[in-house]
Amino acid sequence: MEEKETVLNYGRVSYAVGEDGEARFLLNGELDHHSVKEIREVMDGKLTDYRPMSVTFDLSGVSFTDSAGLGLILGRYTKISGYGGALRLVGVSEEFMKILKLSGADRLFPVEARSEKRRIRV
Amino acid sequence: MKRKAINEMKMIFLSDSKNESFARSAVTAFAAQLDPDMEELADIRTTVSEAVTNSILHGYRGTSGKITVEVKLFDDRSLRIRVSDRGCGIEDVEQAMQPLFTTDKSGERGGMGFAIMKSFSDSLSVKSKPGVGTVVTVTKRLK
Ligand SMILES: Nc1ncnc2c1ncn2[C@@H]1O[C@H](COP(=O)(O)OP(=O)(O)OP(=O)(O)O)[C@@H](O)[C@H]1O
Ligand SMILES: [Mg+2]
């Protein structure tokens, strides 16, 4: 889907949709209670308008996530699975992987760890 | 032998959600004196974020109030972080600390804050009184 996709930028979140209807959200910066509000609005707008069946959240540009980031993902997971779509997470940091495992969210949808070379430096 | 405090700091800020990022950066910068590794630093950052966010979101519920964060560093490479608010307090602390428990009705919270703080530190204590406020204390021993 890399080749033929349209990328729309909305601050901390970009939305990429491929010709096959696959959708990818690229999240950037810190995902905390302060920042998730605006990200959530953009994501919900796109999910409501296009109802993509195969959705990827790419977290490789995320430098921090806490329980508010987990809440953001769980809320969107509920929405996507509600209309019959599937979600998967890629680019997950080691720290956020611990949170996903602790909550059991890693058993709800496929979760892929961030590769070494793409790791965000702090 | 009793551990000895080697440094301490205290900061007070308003319950504005912009201060979540400020608080975790300030505490990790201070804790850097103990030379934590990347994972320990990330654990401290997340723990502070959870406690401060709870004070803003649940303690003060969008109203303006003061949050105090105190950090003490000890000679045995441990640190103690205390986050206090004078918000609404917690009726049932034991229930609040259960993983997945949340009083939030929006469906946007996992109820994982206390579980994360517990898992990412060595000890977690929560003292709270309805109408008075909440004090969350975590300690962590670095490698
Ligand atoms: N400082 C506080 N003042 C008042 N109530 C609090 C405070 N901290 C926590 N609580 C209460 O304890 C509950 C559990 O907190 P916890 O952080 O575990 O989950 P959450 O904040 O609801 O969800 P999440 O942290 O996953 O976003 C909260 O829903 C809230 O009712
Ligand atoms: Mg919380």
PDB file of C-alpha atoms and ligand atoms in Angstrom:
ATOM      1  CA  MET A   1       0.000   0.000   0.000  1.00  0.00           C
ATOM      2  CA  GLU A   2       3.070   2.291   0.310  1.00  0.00           C
ATOM      3  CA  GLU A   3       3.070   3.190  -3.394  1.00  0.00           C
ATOM      4  CA  LYS A   4      -0.489   4.245  -4.060  1.00  0.00           C
ATOM      5  CA  GLU A   5      -1.693   5.973  -0.986  1.00  0.00           C
ATOM      6  CA  THR A   6      -3.012   9.409  -0.228  1.00  0.00           C
ATOM      7  CA  VAL A   7      -1.669  10.954   2.964  1.00  0.00           C
ATOM      8  CA  LEU A   8      -3.576  13.680   4.761  1.00  0.00           C
ATOM      9  CA  ASN A   9      -1.896  15.534   7.635  1.00  0.00           C
ATOM     10  CA  TYR A  10      -3.781  16.748  10.697  1.00  0.00           C
ATOM     11  CA  GLY A  11      -1.168  17.893  13.220  1.00  0.00           C
ATOM     12  CA  ARG A  12      -0.150  14.915  15.314  1.00  0.00           C
ATOM     13  CA  VAL A  13      -1.977  12.404  13.160  1.00  0.00           C
ATOM     14  CA  SER A  14      -1.800  11.611   9.466  1.00  0.00           C
ATOM     15  CA  TYR A  15      -4.322   9.509   7.643  1.00  0.00           C
ATOM     16  CA  ALA A  16      -3.216   7.382   4.728  1.00  0.00           C
ATOM     17  CA  VAL A  17      -5.700   5.541   2.587  1.00  0.00           C
ATOM     18  CA  GLY A  18      -4.662   3.087  -0.108  1.00  0.00           C
ATOM     19  CA  GLU A  19      -6.538   2.330  -3.312  1.00  0.00           C
ATOM     20  CA  ASP A  20      -7.597  -0.989  -1.844  1.00  0.00           C
ATOM     21  CA  GLY A  21      -9.457   0.756   0.994  1.00  0.00           C
ATOM     22  CA  GLU A  22      -6.878  -0.088   3.619  1.00  0.00           C
ATOM     23  CA  ALA A  23      -6.381   2.746   6.033  1.00  0.00           C
ATOM     24  CA  ARG A  24      -3.405   3.714   8.108  1.00  0.00           C
ATOM     25  CA  PHE A  25      -3.173   6.289  10.872  1.00  0.00           C
ATOM     26  CA  LEU A  26       0.322   7.572  11.591  1.00  0.00           C
ATOM     27  CA  LEU A  27       0.555   9.011  15.083  1.00  0.00           C
ATOM     28  CA  ASN A  28       3.246  11.442  16.168  1.00  0.00           C
ATOM     29  CA  GLY A  29       4.626  12.964  19.357  1.00  0.00           C
ATOM     30  CA  GLU A  30       3.340  12.324  22.855  1.00  0.00           C
ATOM     31  CA  LEU A  31       0.085  10.460  23.459  1.00  0.00           C
ATOM     32  CA  ASP A  32      -1.208  11.615  26.814  1.00  0.00           C
ATOM     33  CA  HIS A  33      -4.485  12.864  28.248  1.00  0.00           C
ATOM     34  CA  HIS A  34      -3.689  16.363  26.952  1.00  0.00           C
ATOM     35  CA  SER A  35      -2.966  15.385  23.348  1.00  0.00           C
ATOM     36  CA  VAL A  36      -5.390  12.515  22.729  1.00  0.00           C
ATOM     37  CA  LYS A  37      -8.469  14.776  22.522  1.00  0.00           C
ATOM     38  CA  GLU A  38      -7.487  16.316  19.191  1.00  0.00           C
ATOM     39  CA  ILE A  39      -6.140  13.025  17.792  1.00  0.00           C
ATOM     40  CA  ARG A  40      -9.369  11.251  18.747  1.00  0.00           C
ATOM     41  CA  GLU A  41     -11.486  13.820  16.901  1.00  0.00           C
ATOM     42  CA  VAL A  42      -9.520  13.399  13.671  1.00  0.00           C
ATOM     43  CA  MET A  43      -9.554   9.604  13.903  1.00  0.00           C
ATOM     44  CA  ASP A  44     -13.244   9.347  14.672  1.00  0.00           C
ATOM     45  CA  GLY A  45     -14.063  11.695  11.811  1.00  0.00           C
ATOM     46  CA  LYS A  46     -12.204   9.473   9.326  1.00  0.00           C
ATOM     47  CA  LEU A  47     -13.556   6.222  10.780  1.00  0.00           C
ATOM     48  CA  THR A  48     -17.120   7.497  10.620  1.00  0.00           C
ATOM     49  CA  ASP A  49     -16.766   8.867   7.081  1.00  0.00           C
ATOM     50  CA  TYR A  50     -14.923   5.954   5.459  1.00  0.00           C
ATOM     51  CA  ARG A  51     -15.474   2.917   7.724  1.00  0.00           C
ATOM     52  CA  PRO A  52     -12.232   1.276   6.580  1.00  0.00           C
ATOM     53  CA  MET A  53     -12.286  -2.497   7.091  1.00  0.00           C
ATOM     54  CA  SER A  54      -8.560  -2.949   7.595  1.00  0.00           C
ATOM     55  CA  VAL A  55      -7.029  -0.325   9.853  1.00  0.00           C
ATOM     56  CA  THR A  56      -3.413   0.043  10.961  1.00  0.00           C
ATOM     57  CA  PHE A  57      -2.267   2.403  13.702  1.00  0.00           C
ATOM     58  CA  ASP A  58       1.409   3.171  13.145  1.00  0.00           C
ATOM     59  CA  LEU A  59       2.967   4.302  16.431  1.00  0.00           C
ATOM     60  CA  SER A  60       6.587   4.474  15.271  1.00  0.00           C
ATOM     61  CA  GLY A  61       6.526   8.281  15.531  1.00  0.00           C
ATOM     62  CA  VAL A  62       5.181   8.270  19.084  1.00  0.00           C
ATOM     63  CA  SER A  63       7.678   9.331  21.769  1.00  0.00           C
ATOM     64  CA  PHE A  64       5.498   8.768  24.836  1.00  0.00           C
ATOM     65  CA  THR A  65       2.301   6.877  25.686  1.00  0.00           C
ATOM     66  CA  ASP A  66       0.494   6.310  28.959  1.00  0.00           C
ATOM     67  CA  SER A  67      -2.944   4.973  29.898  1.00  0.00           C
ATOM     68  CA  ALA A  68      -4.598   7.798  27.953  1.00  0.00           C
ATOM     69  CA  GLY A  69      -2.944   6.463  24.783  1.00  0.00           C
ATOM     70  CA  LEU A  70      -4.195   2.998  25.698  1.00  0.00           C
ATOM     71  CA  GLY A  71      -7.693   4.467  26.152  1.00  0.00           C
ATOM     72  CA  LEU A  72      -7.472   6.129  22.744  1.00  0.00           C
ATOM     73  CA  ILE A  73      -6.621   2.820  21.085  1.00  0.00           C
ATOM     74  CA  LEU A  74      -9.206   0.786  23.009  1.00  0.00           C
ATOM     75  CA  GLY A  75     -11.915   3.328  22.193  1.00  0.00           C
ATOM     76  CA  ARG A  76     -11.101   3.200  18.454  1.00  0.00           C
ATOM     77  CA  TYR A  77     -10.852  -0.609  18.595  1.00  0.00           C
ATOM     78  CA  THR A  78     -14.418  -0.727  19.954  1.00  0.00           C
ATOM     79  CA  LYS A  79     -15.573   1.576  17.181  1.00  0.00           C
ATOM     80  CA  ILE A  80     -13.802  -0.321  14.377  1.00  0.00           C
ATOM     81  CA  SER A  81     -14.838  -3.775  15.537  1.00  0.00           C
ATOM     82  CA  GLY A  82     -18.361  -2.380  16.025  1.00  0.00           C
ATOM     83  CA  TYR A  83     -18.803  -1.994  12.257  1.00  0.00           C
ATOM     84  CA  GLY A  84     -16.951  -5.231  11.488  1.00  0.00           C
ATOM     85  CA  GLY A  85     -13.482  -3.834  10.753  1.00  0.00           C
ATOM     86  CA  ALA A  86     -10.122  -5.106  11.971  1.00  0.00           C
ATOM     87  CA  LEU A  87      -7.363  -3.190  13.759  1.00  0.00           C
ATOM     88  CA  ARG A  88      -3.657  -3.806  14.086  1.00  0.00           C
ATOM     89  CA  LEU A  89      -0.882  -1.833  15.798  1.00  0.00           C
ATOM     90  CA  VAL A  90       2.624  -1.431  14.420  1.00  0.00           C
ATOM     91  CA  GLY A  91       5.695   0.488  15.598  1.00  0.00           C
ATOM     92  CA  VAL A  92       4.933  -0.121  19.281  1.00  0.00           C
ATOM     93  CA  SER A  93       7.654   0.997  21.739  1.00  0.00           C
ATOM     94  CA  GLU A  94       8.954  -1.354  24.444  1.00  0.00           C
ATOM     95  CA  GLU A  95       7.364   0.797  27.130  1.00  0.00           C
ATOM     96  CA  PHE A  96       3.932   0.819  25.506  1.00  0.00           C
ATOM     97  CA  MET A  97       4.190  -2.914  24.848  1.00  0.00           C
ATOM     98  CA  LYS A  98       4.413  -3.389  28.631  1.00  0.00           C
ATOM     99  CA  ILE A  99       1.193  -1.389  29.045  1.00  0.00           C
ATOM    100  CA  LEU A 100      -0.596  -3.347  26.296  1.00  0.00           C
ATOM    101  CA  LYS A 101       0.407  -6.642  27.922  1.00  0.00           C
ATOM    102  CA  LEU A 102      -0.530  -5.486  31.417  1.00  0.00           C
ATOM    103  CA  SER A 103      -4.020  -4.547  30.239  1.00  0.00           C
ATOM    104  CA  GLY A 104      -4.496  -7.635  28.061  1.00  0.00           C
ATOM    105  CA  ALA A 105      -5.095  -5.403  25.017  1.00  0.00           C
ATOM    106  CA  ASP A 106      -2.378  -7.319  23.139  1.00  0.00           C
ATOM    107  CA  ARG A 107      -4.812 -10.234  22.990  1.00  0.00           C
ATOM    108  CA  LEU A 108      -7.556  -8.171  21.319  1.00  0.00           C
ATOM    109  CA  PHE A 109      -5.678  -7.274  18.132  1.00  0.00           C
ATOM    110  CA  PRO A 110      -2.273  -7.948  16.497  1.00  0.00           C
ATOM    111  CA  VAL A 111       0.540  -5.847  17.934  1.00  0.00           C
ATOM    112  CA  GLU A 112       3.926  -5.391  16.292  1.00  0.00           C
ATOM    113  CA  ALA A 113       6.959  -4.007  18.127  1.00  0.00           C
ATOM    114  CA  ARG A 114       9.013  -1.132  16.812  1.00  0.00           C
ATOM    115  CA  SER A 115      12.175  -2.220  15.028  1.00  0.00           C
ATOM    116  CA  GLU A 116      15.530  -1.088  16.459  1.00  0.00           C
ATOM    117  CA  LYS A 117      16.445   1.296  13.685  1.00  0.00           C
ATOM    118  CA  ARG A 118      13.112   3.114  13.794  1.00  0.00           C
ATOM    119  CA  ARG A 119      13.216   3.632  17.528  1.00  0.00           C
ATOM    120  CA  ILE A 120      12.675   7.222  18.575  1.00  0.00           C
ATOM    121  CA  ARG A 121      15.617   8.842  20.302  1.00  0.00           C
ATOM    122  CA  VAL A 122      14.864  10.882  23.409  1.00  0.00           C
TER     123      VAL A 122
ATOM    124  CA  MET B   1      21.806   0.589  57.592  1.00  0.00           C
ATOM    125  CA  LYS B   2      19.168   3.193  56.869  1.00  0.00           C
ATOM    126  CA  ARG B   3      19.165   4.800  53.441  1.00  0.00           C
ATOM    127  CA  LYS B   4      20.042   8.470  53.386  1.00  0.00           C
ATOM    128  CA  ALA B   5      18.415  11.169  51.263  1.00  0.00           C
ATOM    129  CA  ILE B   6      20.958  12.807  48.965  1.00  0.00           C
ATOM    130  CA  ASN B   7      18.757  15.309  47.169  1.00  0.00           C
ATOM    131  CA  GLU B   8      15.156  16.440  46.985  1.00  0.00           C
ATOM    132  CA  MET B   9      12.867  18.747  45.052  1.00  0.00           C
ATOM    133  CA  LYS B  10       9.325  19.993  45.268  1.00  0.00           C
ATOM    134  CA  MET B  11       7.183  21.716  42.686  1.00  0.00           C
ATOM    135  CA  ILE B  12       3.656  23.061  42.675  1.00  0.00           C
ATOM    136  CA  PHE B  13       1.680  23.686  39.502  1.00  0.00           C
ATOM    137  CA  LEU B  14      -1.905  24.191  38.366  1.00  0.00           C
ATOM    138  CA  SER B  15      -4.163  21.356  37.232  1.00  0.00           C
ATOM    139  CA  ASP B  16      -3.833  22.252  33.548  1.00  0.00           C
ATOM    140  CA  SER B  17      -3.419  19.231  31.251  1.00  0.00           C
ATOM    141  CA  LYS B  18      -0.458  21.006  29.575  1.00  0.00           C
ATOM    142  CA  ASN B  19       1.416  20.390  32.835  1.00  0.00           C
ATOM    143  CA  GLU B  20       1.278  16.598  32.386  1.00  0.00           C
ATOM    144  CA  SER B  21       4.155  16.780  29.946  1.00  0.00           C
ATOM    145  CA  PHE B  22       5.952  19.408  32.058  1.00  0.00           C
ATOM    146  CA  ALA B  23       5.701  17.293  35.233  1.00  0.00           C
ATOM    147  CA  ARG B  24       7.068  14.092  33.708  1.00  0.00           C
ATOM    148  CA  SER B  25       9.924  15.950  31.995  1.00  0.00           C
ATOM    149  CA  ALA B  26      10.866  17.801  35.207  1.00  0.00           C
ATOM    150  CA  VAL B  27      10.857  14.634  37.316  1.00  0.00           C
ATOM    151  CA  THR B  28      12.851  12.579  34.823  1.00  0.00           C
ATOM    152  CA  ALA B  29      15.390  15.416  34.494  1.00  0.00           C
ATOM    153  CA  PHE B  30      15.809  15.451  38.295  1.00  0.00           C
ATOM    154  CA  ALA B  31      15.932  11.639  38.569  1.00  0.00           C
ATOM    155  CA  ALA B  32      18.666  11.589  35.898  1.00  0.00           C
ATOM    156  CA  GLN B  33      21.096  12.392  38.754  1.00  0.00           C
ATOM    157  CA  LEU B  34      20.818   8.725  39.755  1.00  0.00           C
ATOM    158  CA  ASP B  35      21.818   7.725  36.224  1.00  0.00           C
ATOM    159  CA  PRO B  36      18.850   5.460  35.440  1.00  0.00           C
ATOM    160  CA  ASP B  37      18.881   3.332  32.281  1.00  0.00           C
ATOM    161  CA  MET B  38      16.443   3.977  29.415  1.00  0.00           C
ATOM    162  CA  GLU B  39      13.804   1.591  30.718  1.00  0.00           C
ATOM    163  CA  GLU B  40      13.935   2.957  34.263  1.00  0.00           C
ATOM    164  CA  LEU B  41      13.647   6.493  32.933  1.00  0.00           C
ATOM    165  CA  ALA B  42      10.645   5.506  30.814  1.00  0.00           C
ATOM    166  CA  ASP B  43       9.010   3.838  33.854  1.00  0.00           C
ATOM    167  CA  ILE B  44       9.475   6.989  35.950  1.00  0.00           C
ATOM    168  CA  ARG B  45       8.108   9.179  33.160  1.00  0.00           C
ATOM    169  CA  THR B  46       5.000   7.012  32.754  1.00  0.00           C
ATOM    170  CA  THR B  47       4.385   6.742  36.505  1.00  0.00           C
ATOM    171  CA  VAL B  48       4.480  10.536  36.976  1.00  0.00           C
ATOM    172  CA  SER B  49       2.187  11.010  34.000  1.00  0.00           C
ATOM    173  CA  GLU B  50      -0.390   8.583  35.438  1.00  0.00           C
ATOM    174  CA  ALA B  51      -0.449  10.187  38.883  1.00  0.00           C
ATOM    175  CA  VAL B  52      -0.561  13.785  37.633  1.00  0.00           C
ATOM    176  CA  THR B  53      -3.211  13.002  35.004  1.00  0.00           C
ATOM    177  CA  ASN B  54      -5.382  11.384  37.678  1.00  0.00           C
ATOM    178  CA  SER B  55      -5.169  14.510  39.839  1.00  0.00           C
ATOM    179  CA  ILE B  56      -6.154  16.734  36.909  1.00  0.00           C
ATOM    180  CA  LEU B  57      -8.824  14.481  35.455  1.00  0.00           C
ATOM    181  CA  HIS B  58     -10.404  12.876  38.518  1.00  0.00           C
ATOM    182  CA  GLY B  59      -9.204  14.935  41.488  1.00  0.00           C
ATOM    183  CA  TYR B  60     -10.055  18.365  40.112  1.00  0.00           C
ATOM    184  CA  ARG B  61     -12.400  17.264  37.272  1.00  0.00           C
ATOM    185  CA  GLY B  62     -11.603  20.183  35.010  1.00  0.00           C
ATOM    186  CA  THR B  63     -11.594  22.746  37.815  1.00  0.00           C
ATOM    187  CA  SER B  64      -8.452  24.651  38.724  1.00  0.00           C
ATOM    188  CA  GLY B  65      -6.424  23.452  41.692  1.00  0.00           C
ATOM    189  CA  LYS B  66      -2.841  22.930  42.769  1.00  0.00           C
ATOM    190  CA  ILE B  67      -0.827  19.756  42.365  1.00  0.00           C
ATOM    191  CA  THR B  68       2.338  19.147  44.367  1.00  0.00           C
ATOM    192  CA  VAL B  69       5.066  16.800  43.193  1.00  0.00           C
ATOM    193  CA  GLU B  70       7.926  15.940  45.543  1.00  0.00           C
ATOM    194  CA  VAL B  71      10.894  13.777  44.631  1.00  0.00           C
ATOM    195  CA  LYS B  72      13.560  12.464  46.997  1.00  0.00           C
ATOM    196  CA  LEU B  73      16.707  10.664  45.861  1.00  0.00           C
ATOM    197  CA  PHE B  74      18.464   8.247  48.225  1.00  0.00           C
ATOM    198  CA  ASP B  75      22.030   6.965  48.531  1.00  0.00           C
ATOM    199  CA  ASP B  76      20.939   3.361  47.798  1.00  0.00           C
ATOM    200  CA  ARG B  77      19.887   4.408  44.250  1.00  0.00           C
ATOM    201  CA  SER B  78      16.222   4.547  45.129  1.00  0.00           C
ATOM    202  CA  LEU B  79      13.829   7.427  44.684  1.00  0.00           C
ATOM    203  CA  ARG B  80      10.474   8.387  46.109  1.00  0.00           C
ATOM    204  CA  ILE B  81       7.922  10.350  44.134  1.00  0.00           C
ATOM    205  CA  ARG B  82       4.885  11.858  45.835  1.00  0.00           C
ATOM    206  CA  VAL B  83       2.003  13.465  43.921  1.00  0.00           C
ATOM    207  CA  SER B  84      -0.665  15.228  45.980  1.00  0.00           C
ATOM    208  CA  ASP B  85      -3.843  17.085  45.169  1.00  0.00           C
ATOM    209  CA  ARG B  86      -6.611  18.723  47.194  1.00  0.00           C
ATOM    210  CA  GLY B  87      -9.290  17.471  44.869  1.00  0.00           C
ATOM    211  CA  CYS B  88     -12.411  15.374  45.421  1.00  0.00           C
ATOM    212  CA  GLY B  89     -10.603  12.358  46.913  1.00  0.00           C
ATOM    213  CA  ILE B  90     -11.421   8.664  46.448  1.00  0.00           C
ATOM    214  CA  GLU B  91     -14.311   6.896  48.232  1.00  0.00           C
ATOM    215  CA  ASP B  92     -12.897   3.385  48.006  1.00  0.00           C
ATOM    216  CA  VAL B  93      -9.141   3.309  47.413  1.00  0.00           C
ATOM    217  CA  GLU B  94      -8.874  -0.474  47.253  1.00  0.00           C
ATOM    218  CA  GLN B  95     -11.495  -0.640  44.513  1.00  0.00           C
ATOM    219  CA  ALA B  96      -9.911   2.299  42.625  1.00  0.00           C
ATOM    220  CA  MET B  97      -6.586   0.448  42.543  1.00  0.00           C
ATOM    221  CA  GLN B  98      -8.034  -2.651  40.879  1.00  0.00           C
ATOM    222  CA  PRO B  99      -6.854  -3.057  37.276  1.00  0.00           C
ATOM    223  CA  LEU B 100      -9.582  -2.034  34.776  1.00  0.00           C
ATOM    224  CA  PHE B 101     -11.573  -0.142  37.423  1.00  0.00           C
ATOM    225  CA  THR B 102     -12.595   3.350  36.329  1.00  0.00           C
ATOM    226  CA  THR B 103     -15.308   5.800  37.325  1.00  0.00           C
ATOM    227  CA  ASP B 104     -15.070   7.335  33.847  1.00  0.00           C
ATOM    228  CA  LYS B 105     -18.235   6.940  31.803  1.00  0.00           C
ATOM    229  CA  SER B 106     -16.907   8.044  28.404  1.00  0.00           C
ATOM    230  CA  GLY B 107     -15.555   4.605  27.421  1.00  0.00           C
ATOM    231  CA  GLU B 108     -12.198   6.258  26.734  1.00  0.00           C
ATOM    232  CA  ARG B 109     -10.381   5.057  29.872  1.00  0.00           C
ATOM    233  CA  GLY B 110      -8.970   1.628  30.478  1.00  0.00           C
ATOM    234  CA  GLY B 111      -8.804   1.958  34.272  1.00  0.00           C
ATOM    235  CA  MET B 112      -5.137   0.990  34.088  1.00  0.00           C
ATOM    236  CA  GLY B 113      -3.425   4.013  35.718  1.00  0.00           C
ATOM    237  CA  PHE B 114      -2.845   2.537  39.189  1.00  0.00           C
ATOM    238  CA  ALA B 115      -1.982  -0.892  37.729  1.00  0.00           C
ATOM    239  CA  ILE B 116       0.695   0.778  35.570  1.00  0.00           C
ATOM    240  CA  MET B 117       2.104   2.776  38.515  1.00  0.00           C
ATOM    241  CA  LYS B 118       2.260  -0.430  40.562  1.00  0.00           C
ATOM    242  CA  SER B 119       3.859  -2.494  37.844  1.00  0.00           C
ATOM    243  CA  PHE B 120       6.436   0.173  36.905  1.00  0.00           C
ATOM    244  CA  SER B 121       7.666   0.804  40.477  1.00  0.00           C
ATOM    245  CA  ASP B 122       8.617  -1.151  43.606  1.00  0.00           C
ATOM    246  CA  SER B 123       5.933   0.180  45.914  1.00  0.00           C
ATOM    247  CA  LEU B 124       2.763   2.214  45.542  1.00  0.00           C
ATOM    248  CA  SER B 125       0.775   3.771  48.351  1.00  0.00           C
ATOM    249  CA  VAL B 126      -2.453   5.734  47.926  1.00  0.00           C
ATOM    250  CA  LYS B 127      -3.913   7.812  50.744  1.00  0.00           C
ATOM    251  CA  SER B 128      -7.145   9.599  50.035  1.00  0.00           C
ATOM    252  CA  LYS B 129     -10.051  11.225  51.821  1.00  0.00           C
ATOM    253  CA  PRO B 130     -13.246  12.288  50.058  1.00  0.00           C
ATOM    254  CA  GLY B 131     -13.497  16.066  50.021  1.00  0.00           C
ATOM    255  CA  VAL B 132      -9.889  16.470  51.186  1.00  0.00           C
ATOM    256  CA  GLY B 133      -7.615  15.085  48.495  1.00  0.00           C
ATOM    257  CA  THR B 134      -5.284  12.325  47.411  1.00  0.00           C
ATOM    258  CA  VAL B 135      -1.610  11.522  47.999  1.00  0.00           C
ATOM    259  CA  VAL B 136       0.073   8.948  45.772  1.00  0.00           C
ATOM    260  CA  THR B 137       3.563   7.772  46.743  1.00  0.00           C
ATOM    261  CA  VAL B 138       5.738   5.487  44.658  1.00  0.00           C
ATOM    262  CA  THR B 139       9.250   4.266  45.309  1.00  0.00           C
ATOM    263  CA  LYS B 140      11.612   2.759  42.809  1.00  0.00           C
ATOM    264  CA  ARG B 141      15.038   1.222  43.305  1.00  0.00           C
ATOM    265  CA  LEU B 142      17.350   1.578  40.336  1.00  0.00           C
ATOM    266  CA  LYS B 143      19.750  -1.135  39.179  1.00  0.00           C
TER     267      LYS B 143
HETATM  268  N1  LIG C   1      -6.232  11.894  42.287  1.00  0.00           N
HETATM  269  C1  LIG C   1      -7.450  11.309  42.247  1.00  0.00           C
HETATM  270  N2  LIG C   1      -8.540  11.954  42.760  1.00  0.00           N
HETATM  271  C2  LIG C   1      -9.758  11.387  42.703  1.00  0.00           C
HETATM  272  N3  LIG C   1     -10.020  10.178  42.185  1.00  0.00           N
HETATM  273  C3  LIG C   1      -8.993   9.489  41.664  1.00  0.00           C
HETATM  274  C4  LIG C   1      -7.668  10.009  41.666  1.00  0.00           C
HETATM  275  N4  LIG C   1      -6.848   9.101  41.100  1.00  0.00           N
HETATM  276  C5  LIG C   1      -7.633   8.062  40.758  1.00  0.00           C
HETATM  277  N5  LIG C   1      -8.920   8.274  41.097  1.00  0.00           N
HETATM  278  C6  LIG C   1     -10.039   7.330  40.912  1.00  0.00           C
HETATM  279  O1  LIG C   1      -9.515   6.043  40.746  1.00  0.00           O
HETATM  280  C7  LIG C   1      -9.973   5.446  39.511  1.00  0.00           C
HETATM  281  C8  LIG C   1      -8.898   4.563  38.928  1.00  0.00           C
HETATM  282  O2  LIG C   1      -7.771   5.313  38.507  1.00  0.00           O
HETATM  283  P1  LIG C   1      -6.847   4.728  37.321  1.00  0.00           P
HETATM  284  O3  LIG C   1      -5.796   5.719  37.022  1.00  0.00           O
HETATM  285  O4  LIG C   1      -6.410   3.357  37.704  1.00  0.00           O
HETATM  286  O5  LIG C   1      -7.869   4.577  36.112  1.00  0.00           O
HETATM  287  P2  LIG C   1      -8.514   5.755  35.216  1.00  0.00           P
HETATM  288  O6  LIG C   1      -7.799   7.025  35.458  1.00  0.00           O
HETATM  289  O7  LIG C   1      -9.971   5.761  35.455  1.00  0.00           O
HETATM  290  O8  LIG C   1      -8.226   5.244  33.743  1.00  0.00           O
HETATM  291  P3  LIG C   1      -6.807   5.319  32.988  1.00  0.00           P
HETATM  292  O9  LIG C   1      -5.766   5.703  34.011  1.00  0.00           O
HETATM  293  O10 LIG C   1      -6.574   3.961  32.442  1.00  0.00           O
HETATM  294  O11 LIG C   1      -6.959   6.364  31.954  1.00  0.00           O
HETATM  295  C9  LIG C   1     -10.372   6.629  38.643  1.00  0.00           C
HETATM  296  O12 LIG C   1     -11.347   6.270  37.692  1.00  0.00           O
HETATM  297  C10 LIG C   1     -10.896   7.615  39.684  1.00  0.00           C
HETATM  298  O13 LIG C   1     -12.223   7.348  40.029  1.00  0.00           O
HETATM  299 MG    MG C   2      -5.729   7.206  35.405  1.00  0.00          MG
END
